[in-house]
Every structure is written in structure tokens, then in C-alpha cells.
């Protein structure tokens, strides 16, 4: 959908064709101050002119993203845009939405499965297609979502997850001990279970040094080379959690070497998730440990607490999950070990 600029008037215009009763009709509209306004006119004209289900998936996507862009956080919007541009649009863009059948969706699914993506990533991609076709059902008179008959791919949770035990984590810290900011960051992640973005957003004022607590009220992400601080993932992600005193002491010592820190100074200014992940990759190898994701330190923390008898409700609150059921879904494999314990207890009555 290109737009053009009139050299005399310096205004933008669009020129395109639509079909009316099987006959092509040229439409030209001039006088737009901005290129985006001209393109939006063309898109809206086409969307209203054709039968709703005659719209192509590509045009549906443009309408859908226009609707979503003011409703989503920048980080979520970027992730959604990436998945569509790389994994969904190349396959579906030229089809009319009425032509998208369960069989066609299964063909697309099979192409994705061949790529050997993680099961959770496959599910994330599939859910984006479900969402846009639900949008088509609601606003473009699509009779029903063909994804329902096609079935899902991937898994909501990964099942077996890579974690480090307390001993393995200490081994890792020993290998990376010469990098002060890394030692601080990894200790926070392992001993609090907070998300990486939550840690990267921490300011000095978020640390209660006397009560050994940390307030989590924002999250950090770098989007297109810009640092973005936003609200946490869910309402219950805003929380205050206990932190071991020795970790608080490590943070306090670290602050002393920062340049002119104030209460608003971020602890990890200039650092990103990828920087910490790179450290994990390099120093886990040097420590002869299995490689994990930075996010797996959160799982390591949760698994450690469950093994020590912490109840699932308290853990869910500490992790900032919106629902206890989320915590149960993620850590059900750990809780199954309790079933074996119960069995042993009952058999020994």
C-alpha cells in the first residue's frame, strides 16, 4: 500500500484499484498532510469496500496491529510484531481470511515443527495466530476460528526445566567472582527469584537495607537500542519480598563503587538481559556446569524453596504470579515428588 507525494502541492495521495461486481475500479484520493494518513485511508477504504471475509490476511494484520498498538506495552508489541513478520505473515499474507482452513493451518504448523523450536515458543507463535483470527471473528464476520479444528502445537510449559542447585550456583559464583556487578546481579536473581527485567529496573530506593526487603514495582527492557522502564508484567507483580542479609550486604558494598549514586540511580544502568546471559554462557562452561538461561535462575529459586517445604501460595506471592494456578502449572513436576513422599508415609503406617 504505497503512498505518493505530489511535488507541486507537497501533499500525499494514494492511487489503487478495488473490484466492484467483478470489475476493477480505480480510486485516487489526494490532499493528505502525512504519508500515514494517506495509507490509512487506502486501508480503511479497501476494508470497508470488500466483503469482510474477502479481506486478505495481510490487510487484516494491519488492521489488527492498528487496534493493538495503543493497548499493549512496547515490549509486548515488539514481540508480537516480530512473531508475525517472521513466522506468520510469510505463509498467510496473500490468503483471504475466508480461505484459511484448518488444513491450511496444519500445513503451516508442520512447517514450524520442522524448525525444532522450543515447545513453549511453538505455543507462543500459535497463540498469536489464534488471537488475530479471533479478532477476525469479532470484527470481520469470519464464521469461526479455524484454529480450533486445526488443534494446538507446542506446550504452555516446558515440563523439564534446567535449574542449578544451591551448590551449583555457588560453583558458578566462584568462577565469576572477579566481576562485581555480575556477582551482585546473579545473587539477586538466585536468592529472590525475581524476573530479569525486574532486577534491571531496580533503583537504590527500592532496597530497604534495614528490613532486608526489596520493592519490585517496575520492569526494564531495551527496545531498539532504547531503555524502556514500564509497569510490571501483572498487577500482582508489584510486591515487596524478603532478601537474605548477605545479599543486601553485597548490594550495599556494590553501591559504594557506583559513580555519585542517588536514590533514583538504577543498580544496573547500562546492563541488559543479554549481557547477563552471555556471562552465564561463558562462566557456566568455565565452572563445568550445564548451560541454563538467566530466567532459569528464577526456576532454580522456586524449586529450592519448594524442596524446603515452602507452600505453593507463599511461593506464588513471592514470584509475583497473578494466579496460584500459574505456579502450580509451572512447578507441578516438583510437587509430584511430594506424591511419592505421601505414598511412602501411608505405606509405612
Short mmCIF file of C-alpha atoms in Angstrom, two decimals, residues 19 21 29 36 48 68 70-71 89 92 143 148 163 178 182 187 203 248 288 300 304 306 320 322 332 337 342 347:
data_model
loop_
_atom_site.label_atom_id
_atom_site.label_comp_id
_atom_site.label_asym_id
_atom_site.label_seq_id
_atom_site.Cartn_x
_atom_site.Cartn_y
_atom_site.Cartn_z
CA UNK A 19 -13.15 -4.74 -7.52
CA UNK A 21 -19.11 -6.56 -9.13
CA UNK A 29 -7.55 10.39 -3.14
CA UNK A 36 0.49 7.64 7.22
CA UNK A 48 -14.98 -1.32 4.02
CA UNK A 68 -3.40 -3.28 19.32
CA UNK A 70 -2.27 1.59 21.90
CA UNK A 71 -3.38 -1.32 24.08
CA UNK A 89 2.82 -13.34 7.62
CA UNK A 92 -0.62 -16.46 5.25
CA UNK A 143 -17.78 -17.52 10.87
CA UNK A 148 -9.99 -24.66 16.89
CA UNK A 163 17.98 -25.45 37.02
CA UNK A 178 36.05 -11.18 39.81
CA UNK A 182 27.71 -9.88 37.86
CA UNK A 187 22.88 -13.29 43.69
CA UNK A 203 16.89 1.61 41.92
CA UNK A 248 21.68 -6.96 50.96
CA UNK A 288 31.88 -27.17 34.23
CA UNK A 300 16.10 -22.59 40.49
CA UNK A 304 14.85 -24.72 46.01
CA UNK A 306 9.63 -25.95 47.29
CA UNK A 320 4.51 -12.25 41.56
CA UNK A 322 -1.24 -13.40 39.05
CA UNK A 332 3.91 -29.43 39.05
CA UNK A 337 7.90 -35.65 44.35
CA UNK A 342 2.93 -39.24 50.75
CA UNK A 347 2.68 -47.42 53.20
#
